[in-house]
Amino acid sequence: MCFTGLVHTDEHASVTGARGSPATAARVRTLLAEEVGARRGAGEAGEWGHLVWDEIGRLVDGGKHLRAQLLLRTHDAFGGTRHDAAVRAAAGIEMLHGAFLLHDDLIDGDTVRRGTPNLAAIARERALLAGADVAVAQRWCEVVAVLAGDLALGLAHHLFATAELPAREALAVQRTVSRTLGTTVMGELGDVALELGLLPADAGSVRAVARGKTAAYSFACPLVLGAVVAGAPGRSEDDLWAVGECLGVAYQIVDDVREVLVDRARRSDLRRGKVTTLVERASLHPGWSAVEHLWGDPALDDAGAAVLRHFFVDSGAVAAGAAEVRELLAQACLRAQVLPRDVTRVVEKFAATVEDLLGDAVRGAAEPVQ
């Protein structure tokens, strides 16, 4: 998932809002470009290697860098002064995000990322142009996507490992990253299992997937790493992880609502039969059997998507999802009260932004969907 529109900042302003801080979004982007460029320029890269590194570079340069900003803001809020280490860790979390996107697109069979053909699509097209048959081109694009994700994952580890930190903090960074990787992979497994009908599509399973696949690396990990790099007391880590889980699950629900009610050109989740919070809630309604055939239909058209949108609204699924989001955001802000006041403000600001996105989505539900 991506966080389009979640954070709007001047990339040359500090993450705490004042200009001149060493920990800037611009430094993160510069570091990522330097690390990718050095590897692209290696003699053994070759034509396909250049393509892989070009696409990795494009992935990590795009987006709002929400995770980096959350890490940097948390570091500053704890009074951290290790700005160079914070920038490297922030670059690491964005490179980790890039690795997950490469693998996620492959798992989902997606060919477009941020409005343009993704690496797998480009590799497939180039293989076809080189004379490969369809089966060979498909096999090749899958190999390229897997290995590109592995490269990005390796570079993420390099960035985390080369952040200059005392031994205690360095070990805590590795521990947090390891936990994040394990949790996220299990979340992805659960997501696919739900889609394939290998897990019960109940509320518990859907929330567990959101905590694992989305909340861990997009919210909990950046919050904890920001504190660790700043040298905050270890007892803060559990509270920050719990806060991140609440924020992440809330955002995932908002993203699910936005996909069907705001970003109406996107129908990939509906066509694949992805089990989201809206689907789980709507499936409990007695009228679900009348529209269920549309969900998971690879040929779903605008008219069918509109029928599903109407049902999500009329069944109360959207309202129930919105109520859950507000409850999760309240829990996040409440849990954050035990943290230093500046850290609490960071959490409250992100929670308010997620609630604003929810408001936009709910207003979208009130607009005609035919």
Tab-separated table of N, CA and C in Angstrom, residues 70-188:
chain	number	residue	atom	x	y	z
A	70	LEU	N	8.206	10.016	9.559
A	70	LEU	CA	7.761	9.595	10.886
A	70	LEU	C	8.967	9.244	11.763
A	71	LEU	N	9.938	8.569	11.187
A	71	LEU	CA	11.152	8.237	11.941
A	71	LEU	C	11.900	9.495	12.359
A	72	LEU	N	12.099	10.414	11.422
A	72	LEU	CA	12.854	11.623	11.715
A	72	LEU	C	12.134	12.509	12.729
A	73	ARG	N	10.832	12.617	12.594
A	73	ARG	CA	10.080	13.443	13.551
A	73	ARG	C	10.142	12.844	14.950
A	74	THR	N	10.078	11.531	15.032
A	74	THR	CA	10.149	10.881	16.338
A	74	THR	C	11.538	11.074	16.947
A	75	HIS	N	12.574	10.920	16.144
A	75	HIS	CA	13.942	11.169	16.614
A	75	HIS	C	14.071	12.576	17.177
A	76	ASP	N	13.600	13.565	16.441
A	76	ASP	CA	13.691	14.950	16.900
A	76	ASP	C	12.848	15.184	18.151
A	77	ALA	N	11.661	14.545	18.184
A	77	ALA	CA	10.759	14.748	19.321
A	77	ALA	C	11.351	14.192	20.615
A	78	PHE	N	12.180	13.169	20.513
A	78	PHE	CA	12.860	12.620	21.695
A	78	PHE	C	14.121	13.412	22.033
A	79	GLY	N	14.355	14.504	21.310
A	79	GLY	CA	15.531	15.314	21.569
A	79	GLY	C	16.802	14.738	20.984
A	80	GLY	N	16.669	13.886	19.972
A	80	GLY	CA	17.828	13.245	19.379
A	80	GLY	C	18.732	14.214	18.641
A	81	THR	N	20.013	13.924	18.664
A	81	THR	CA	20.999	14.759	17.962
A	81	THR	C	21.833	13.944	16.971
A	82	ARG	N	21.497	12.678	16.804
A	82	ARG	CA	22.250	11.818	15.876
A	82	ARG	C	21.630	11.923	14.482
A	83	HIS	N	21.743	13.077	13.892
A	83	HIS	CA	21.032	13.353	12.642
A	83	HIS	C	21.529	12.505	11.476
A	84	ASP	N	22.844	12.286	11.393
A	84	ASP	CA	23.360	11.465	10.304
A	84	ASP	C	22.832	10.034	10.404
A	85	ALA	N	22.858	9.487	11.610
A	85	ALA	CA	22.347	8.124	11.809
A	85	ALA	C	20.844	8.068	11.530
A	86	ALA	N	20.124	9.117	11.918
A	86	ALA	CA	18.679	9.158	11.675
A	86	ALA	C	18.377	9.167	10.186
A	87	VAL	N	19.174	9.929	9.420
A	87	VAL	CA	18.969	9.983	7.972
A	87	VAL	C	19.231	8.612	7.345
A	88	ARG	N	20.296	7.917	7.789
A	88	ARG	CA	20.581	6.590	7.239
A	88	ARG	C	19.479	5.605	7.593
A	89	ALA	N	18.993	5.662	8.819
A	89	ALA	CA	17.900	4.767	9.203
A	89	ALA	C	16.626	5.087	8.420
A	90	ALA	N	16.376	6.384	8.205
A	90	ALA	CA	15.203	6.789	7.429
A	90	ALA	C	15.317	6.310	5.985
A	91	ALA	N	16.516	6.407	5.419
A	91	ALA	CA	16.731	5.878	4.071
A	91	ALA	C	16.539	4.365	4.054
A	92	GLY	N	16.966	3.711	5.128
A	92	GLY	CA	16.784	2.263	5.224
A	92	GLY	C	15.332	1.856	5.209
A	93	ILE	N	14.481	2.585	5.931
A	93	ILE	CA	13.070	2.214	5.981
A	93	ILE	C	12.401	2.470	4.636
A	94	GLU	N	12.850	3.495	3.909
A	94	GLU	CA	12.289	3.727	2.574
A	94	GLU	C	12.761	2.669	1.578
A	95	MET	N	14.002	2.208	1.708
A	95	MET	CA	14.489	1.141	0.837
A	95	MET	C	13.772	-0.164	1.169
A	96	LEU	N	13.493	-0.404	2.428
A	96	LEU	CA	12.712	-1.578	2.823
A	96	LEU	C	11.325	-1.519	2.188
A	97	HIS	N	10.737	-0.337	2.201
A	97	HIS	CA	9.440	-0.128	1.547
A	97	HIS	C	9.531	-0.463	0.053
A	98	GLY	N	10.597	-0.011	-0.593
A	98	GLY	CA	10.777	-0.305	-2.009
A	98	GLY	C	10.860	-1.799	-2.276
A	99	ALA	N	11.583	-2.526	-1.408
A	99	ALA	CA	11.690	-3.980	-1.564
A	99	ALA	C	10.326	-4.635	-1.451
A	100	PHE	N	9.548	-4.189	-0.473
A	100	PHE	CA	8.211	-4.757	-0.297
A	100	PHE	C	7.312	-4.460	-1.493
A	101	LEU	N	7.435	-3.261	-2.060
A	101	LEU	CA	6.613	-2.922	-3.227
A	101	LEU	C	6.940	-3.827	-4.407
A	102	LEU	N	8.217	-4.084	-4.637
A	102	LEU	CA	8.617	-4.946	-5.740
A	102	LEU	C	8.037	-6.346	-5.581
A	103	HIS	N	8.140	-6.887	-4.384
A	103	HIS	CA	7.613	-8.223	-4.145
A	103	HIS	C	6.087	-8.229	-4.122
A	104	ASP	N	5.493	-7.170	-3.571
A	104	ASP	CA	4.038	-7.104	-3.473
A	104	ASP	C	3.395	-7.045	-4.856
A	105	ASP	N	3.978	-6.257	-5.761
A	105	ASP	CA	3.446	-6.187	-7.126
A	105	ASP	C	3.498	-7.555	-7.795
A	106	LEU	N	4.571	-8.279	-7.555
A	106	LEU	CA	4.702	-9.613	-8.151
A	106	LEU	C	3.658	-10.560	-7.582
A	107	ILE	N	3.491	-10.547	-6.278
A	107	ILE	CA	2.513	-11.428	-5.630
A	107	ILE	C	1.099	-11.137	-6.133
A	108	ASP	N	0.786	-9.843	-6.287
A	108	ASP	CA	-0.562	-9.446	-6.697
A	108	ASP	C	-0.775	-9.500	-8.209
A	109	GLY	N	0.303	-9.685	-8.961
A	109	GLY	CA	0.174	-9.683	-10.412
A	109	GLY	C	-0.059	-8.304	-10.993
A	110	ASP	N	0.327	-7.264	-10.256
A	110	ASP	CA	0.135	-5.894	-10.735
A	110	ASP	C	1.243	-5.520	-11.717
A	111	THR	N	0.887	-4.698	-12.694
A	111	THR	CA	1.855	-4.268	-13.713
A	111	THR	C	2.076	-2.766	-13.721
A	112	VAL	N	1.393	-2.059	-12.842
A	112	VAL	CA	1.508	-0.597	-12.783
A	112	VAL	C	1.800	-0.182	-11.350
A	113	ARG	N	2.706	0.770	-11.202
A	113	ARG	CA	3.019	1.332	-9.892
A	113	ARG	C	3.119	2.833	-10.040
A	114	ARG	N	2.299	3.557	-9.283
A	114	ARG	CA	2.260	5.026	-9.335
A	114	ARG	C	2.016	5.542	-10.745
A	115	GLY	N	1.124	4.862	-11.437
A	115	GLY	CA	0.672	5.346	-12.734
A	115	GLY	C	1.535	4.989	-13.919
A	116	THR	N	2.633	4.260	-13.703
A	116	THR	CA	3.509	3.879	-14.818
A	116	THR	C	3.822	2.386	-14.722
A	117	PRO	N	4.231	1.764	-15.837
A	117	PRO	CA	4.571	0.336	-15.794
A	117	PRO	C	5.642	0.060	-14.741
A	118	ASN	N	5.456	-1.004	-13.988
A	118	ASN	CA	6.440	-1.342	-12.968
A	118	ASN	C	7.567	-2.183	-13.557
A	119	LEU	N	8.502	-2.593	-12.707
A	119	LEU	CA	9.684	-3.308	-13.183
A	119	LEU	C	9.312	-4.591	-13.909
A	120	ALA	N	8.387	-5.356	-13.361
A	120	ALA	CA	8.003	-6.618	-13.988
A	120	ALA	C	7.435	-6.375	-15.386
A	121	ALA	N	6.598	-5.355	-15.517
A	121	ALA	CA	6.002	-5.054	-16.822
A	121	ALA	C	7.067	-4.634	-17.830
A	122	ILE	N	8.024	-3.825	-17.387
A	122	ILE	CA	9.086	-3.367	-18.294
A	122	ILE	C	9.963	-4.547	-18.709
A	123	ALA	N	10.317	-5.390	-17.739
A	123	ALA	CA	11.167	-6.542	-18.045
A	123	ALA	C	10.461	-7.494	-19.016
A	124	ARG	N	9.177	-7.684	-18.816
A	124	ARG	CA	8.420	-8.567	-19.712
A	124	ARG	C	8.394	-8.012	-21.130
A	125	GLU	N	8.146	-6.714	-21.247
A	125	GLU	CA	8.083	-6.087	-22.561
A	125	GLU	C	9.432	-6.146	-23.272
A	126	ARG	N	10.500	-5.902	-22.538
A	126	ARG	CA	11.833	-5.955	-23.151
A	126	ARG	C	12.184	-7.375	-23.598
A	127	ALA	N	11.775	-8.365	-22.809
A	127	ALA	CA	12.040	-9.747	-23.194
A	127	ALA	C	11.287	-10.104	-24.467
A	128	LEU	N	10.043	-9.650	-24.573
A	128	LEU	CA	9.260	-9.906	-25.783
A	128	LEU	C	9.907	-9.239	-26.998
A	129	LEU	N	10.365	-8.007	-26.815
A	129	LEU	CA	11.021	-7.299	-27.913
A	129	LEU	C	12.320	-7.974	-28.336
A	130	ALA	N	12.951	-8.678	-27.394
A	130	ALA	CA	14.192	-9.381	-27.696
A	130	ALA	C	13.944	-10.723	-28.370
A	131	GLY	N	12.662	-11.066	-28.556
A	131	GLY	CA	12.334	-12.295	-29.263
A	131	GLY	C	11.862	-13.440	-28.405
A	132	ALA	N	11.738	-13.236	-27.093
A	132	ALA	CA	11.264	-14.304	-26.216
A	132	ALA	C	9.782	-14.570	-26.460
A	133	ASP	N	9.352	-15.824	-26.253
A	133	ASP	CA	7.915	-16.088	-26.345
A	133	ASP	C	7.248	-15.651	-25.047
A	134	VAL	N	5.935	-15.725	-25.028
A	134	VAL	CA	5.178	-15.186	-23.889
A	134	VAL	C	5.548	-15.888	-22.585
A	135	ALA	N	5.675	-17.217	-22.629
A	135	ALA	CA	5.985	-17.958	-21.407
A	135	ALA	C	7.361	-17.587	-20.862
A	136	VAL	N	8.339	-17.473	-21.751
A	136	VAL	CA	9.691	-17.112	-21.319
A	136	VAL	C	9.707	-15.679	-20.767
A	137	ALA	N	9.007	-14.762	-21.446
A	137	ALA	CA	8.968	-13.371	-20.985
A	137	ALA	C	8.322	-13.267	-19.610
A	138	GLN	N	7.267	-14.048	-19.378
A	138	GLN	CA	6.601	-14.026	-18.081
A	138	GLN	C	7.525	-14.570	-16.997
A	139	ARG	N	8.183	-15.678	-17.301
A	139	ARG	CA	9.127	-16.257	-16.347
A	139	ARG	C	10.243	-15.266	-16.027
A	140	TRP	N	10.757	-14.605	-17.045
A	140	TRP	CA	11.855	-13.662	-16.852
A	140	TRP	C	11.434	-12.478	-15.987
A	141	CYS	N	10.266	-11.928	-16.250
A	141	CYS	CA	9.844	-10.751	-15.477
A	141	CYS	C	9.637	-11.107	-14.006
A	142	GLU	N	9.199	-12.327	-13.738
A	142	GLU	CA	9.038	-12.759	-12.345
A	142	GLU	C	10.396	-12.884	-11.657
A	143	VAL	N	11.360	-13.461	-12.367
A	143	VAL	CA	12.711	-13.583	-11.815
A	143	VAL	C	13.303	-12.211	-11.521
A	144	VAL	N	13.161	-11.286	-12.464
A	144	VAL	CA	13.704	-9.942	-12.299
A	144	VAL	C	13.084	-9.254	-11.078
A	145	ALA	N	11.772	-9.370	-10.921
A	145	ALA	CA	11.097	-8.715	-9.801
A	145	ALA	C	11.526	-9.304	-8.465
A	146	VAL	N	11.647	-10.623	-8.390
A	146	VAL	CA	12.081	-11.257	-7.142
A	146	VAL	C	13.485	-10.802	-6.766
A	147	LEU	N	14.393	-10.869	-7.726
A	147	LEU	CA	15.786	-10.537	-7.423
A	147	LEU	C	15.986	-9.048	-7.160
A	148	ALA	N	15.207	-8.213	-7.842
A	148	ALA	CA	15.278	-6.775	-7.564
A	148	ALA	C	14.828	-6.489	-6.135
A	149	GLY	N	13.764	-7.144	-5.710
A	149	GLY	CA	13.324	-6.980	-4.328
A	149	GLY	C	14.377	-7.435	-3.345
A	150	ASP	N	15.069	-8.534	-3.687
A	150	ASP	CA	16.141	-9.019	-2.818
A	150	ASP	C	17.280	-8.003	-2.735
A	151	LEU	N	17.623	-7.400	-3.874
A	151	LEU	CA	18.673	-6.381	-3.874
A	151	LEU	C	18.290	-5.193	-2.996
A	152	ALA	N	17.049	-4.746	-3.137
A	152	ALA	CA	16.589	-3.611	-2.333
A	152	ALA	C	16.598	-3.967	-0.851
A	153	LEU	N	16.211	-5.178	-0.538
A	153	LEU	CA	16.226	-5.619	0.855
A	153	LEU	C	17.646	-5.640	1.405
A	154	GLY	N	18.580	-6.112	0.592
A	154	GLY	CA	19.973	-6.113	1.028
A	154	GLY	C	20.505	-4.709	1.245
A	155	LEU	N	20.136	-3.785	0.368
A	155	LEU	CA	20.592	-2.409	0.525
A	155	LEU	C	19.964	-1.765	1.758
A	156	ALA	N	18.722	-2.109	2.042
A	156	ALA	CA	18.091	-1.598	3.264
A	156	ALA	C	18.889	-2.030	4.495
A	157	HIS	N	19.264	-3.297	4.540
A	157	HIS	CA	20.071	-3.783	5.671
A	157	HIS	C	21.403	-3.045	5.755
A	158	HIS	N	22.015	-2.779	4.608
A	158	HIS	CA	23.272	-2.031	4.599
A	158	HIS	C	23.092	-0.644	5.212
A	159	LEU	N	22.019	0.024	4.849
A	159	LEU	CA	21.770	1.370	5.366
A	159	LEU	C	21.552	1.341	6.875
A	160	PHE	N	20.803	0.378	7.359
A	160	PHE	CA	20.598	0.263	8.807
A	160	PHE	C	21.922	-0.043	9.520
A	161	ALA	N	22.703	-0.946	8.933
A	161	ALA	CA	23.932	-1.402	9.594
A	161	ALA	C	25.010	-0.334	9.619
A	162	THR	N	24.970	0.595	8.681
A	162	THR	CA	26.024	1.616	8.610
A	162	THR	C	25.626	2.927	9.275
A	163	ALA	N	24.495	2.942	9.951
A	163	ALA	CA	24.150	4.099	10.783
A	163	ALA	C	25.068	4.064	12.011
A	164	GLU	N	25.865	5.095	12.205
A	164	GLU	CA	26.852	5.093	13.284
A	164	GLU	C	26.156	5.330	14.621
A	165	LEU	N	26.083	4.260	15.406
A	165	LEU	CA	25.376	4.296	16.678
A	165	LEU	C	26.171	3.529	17.732
A	166	PRO	N	25.980	3.860	19.003
A	166	PRO	CA	26.565	3.037	20.065
A	166	PRO	C	26.042	1.605	19.968
A	167	ALA	N	26.773	0.675	20.562
A	167	ALA	CA	26.450	-0.752	20.418
A	167	ALA	C	25.007	-1.062	20.840
A	168	ARG	N	24.543	-0.475	21.935
A	168	ARG	CA	23.198	-0.788	22.424
A	168	ARG	C	22.153	-0.386	21.403
A	169	GLU	N	22.273	0.836	20.870
A	169	GLU	CA	21.296	1.318	19.895
A	169	GLU	C	21.411	0.557	18.566
A	170	ALA	N	22.640	0.236	18.160
A	170	ALA	CA	22.829	-0.510	16.912
A	170	ALA	C	22.151	-1.874	16.990
A	171	LEU	N	22.293	-2.536	18.136
A	171	LEU	CA	21.646	-3.834	18.322
A	171	LEU	C	20.128	-3.680	18.341
A	172	ALA	N	19.641	-2.612	18.952
A	172	ALA	CA	18.196	-2.388	19.001
A	172	ALA	C	17.628	-2.123	17.617
A	173	VAL	N	18.388	-1.422	16.763
A	173	VAL	CA	17.953	-1.203	15.380
A	173	VAL	C	17.797	-2.541	14.664
A	174	GLN	N	18.820	-3.401	14.768
A	174	GLN	CA	18.756	-4.694	14.098
A	174	GLN	C	17.614	-5.553	14.638
A	175	ARG	N	17.396	-5.491	15.941
A	175	ARG	CA	16.314	-6.251	16.554
A	175	ARG	C	14.954	-5.769	16.030
A	176	THR	N	14.806	-4.463	15.915
A	176	THR	CA	13.539	-3.895	15.444
A	176	THR	C	13.304	-4.221	13.973
A	177	VAL	N	14.349	-4.119	13.174
A	177	VAL	CA	14.209	-4.437	11.749
A	177	VAL	C	13.868	-5.915	11.565
A	178	SER	N	14.516	-6.783	12.321
A	178	SER	CA	14.236	-8.213	12.230
A	178	SER	C	12.791	-8.511	12.608
A	179	ARG	N	12.332	-7.884	13.674
A	179	ARG	CA	10.934	-8.064	14.086
A	179	ARG	C	9.983	-7.576	13.003
A	180	THR	N	10.319	-6.446	12.414
A	180	THR	CA	9.470	-5.861	11.378
A	180	THR	C	9.382	-6.766	10.156
A	181	LEU	N	10.522	-7.295	9.725
A	181	LEU	CA	10.526	-8.187	8.567
A	181	LEU	C	9.667	-9.421	8.816
A	182	GLY	N	9.861	-10.053	9.959
A	182	GLY	CA	9.079	-11.248	10.270
A	182	GLY	C	7.595	-10.965	10.325
A	183	THR	N	7.234	-9.868	10.966
A	183	THR	CA	5.820	-9.521	11.107
A	183	THR	C	5.199	-9.188	9.761
A	184	THR	N	5.930	-8.441	8.928
A	184	THR	CA	5.394	-8.030	7.632
A	184	THR	C	5.222	-9.220	6.698
A	185	VAL	N	6.188	-10.112	6.670
A	185	VAL	CA	6.077	-11.297	5.812
A	185	VAL	C	4.896	-12.163	6.244
A	186	MET	N	4.721	-12.342	7.544
A	186	MET	CA	3.577	-13.118	8.009
A	186	MET	C	2.262	-12.420	7.652
A	187	GLY	N	2.266	-11.088	7.687
A	187	GLY	CA	1.075	-10.348	7.288
A	187	GLY	C	0.754	-10.537	5.821
A	188	GLU	N	1.793	-10.538	4.974
A	188	GLU	CA	1.595	-10.766	3.538
A	188	GLU	C	1.080	-12.183	3.283
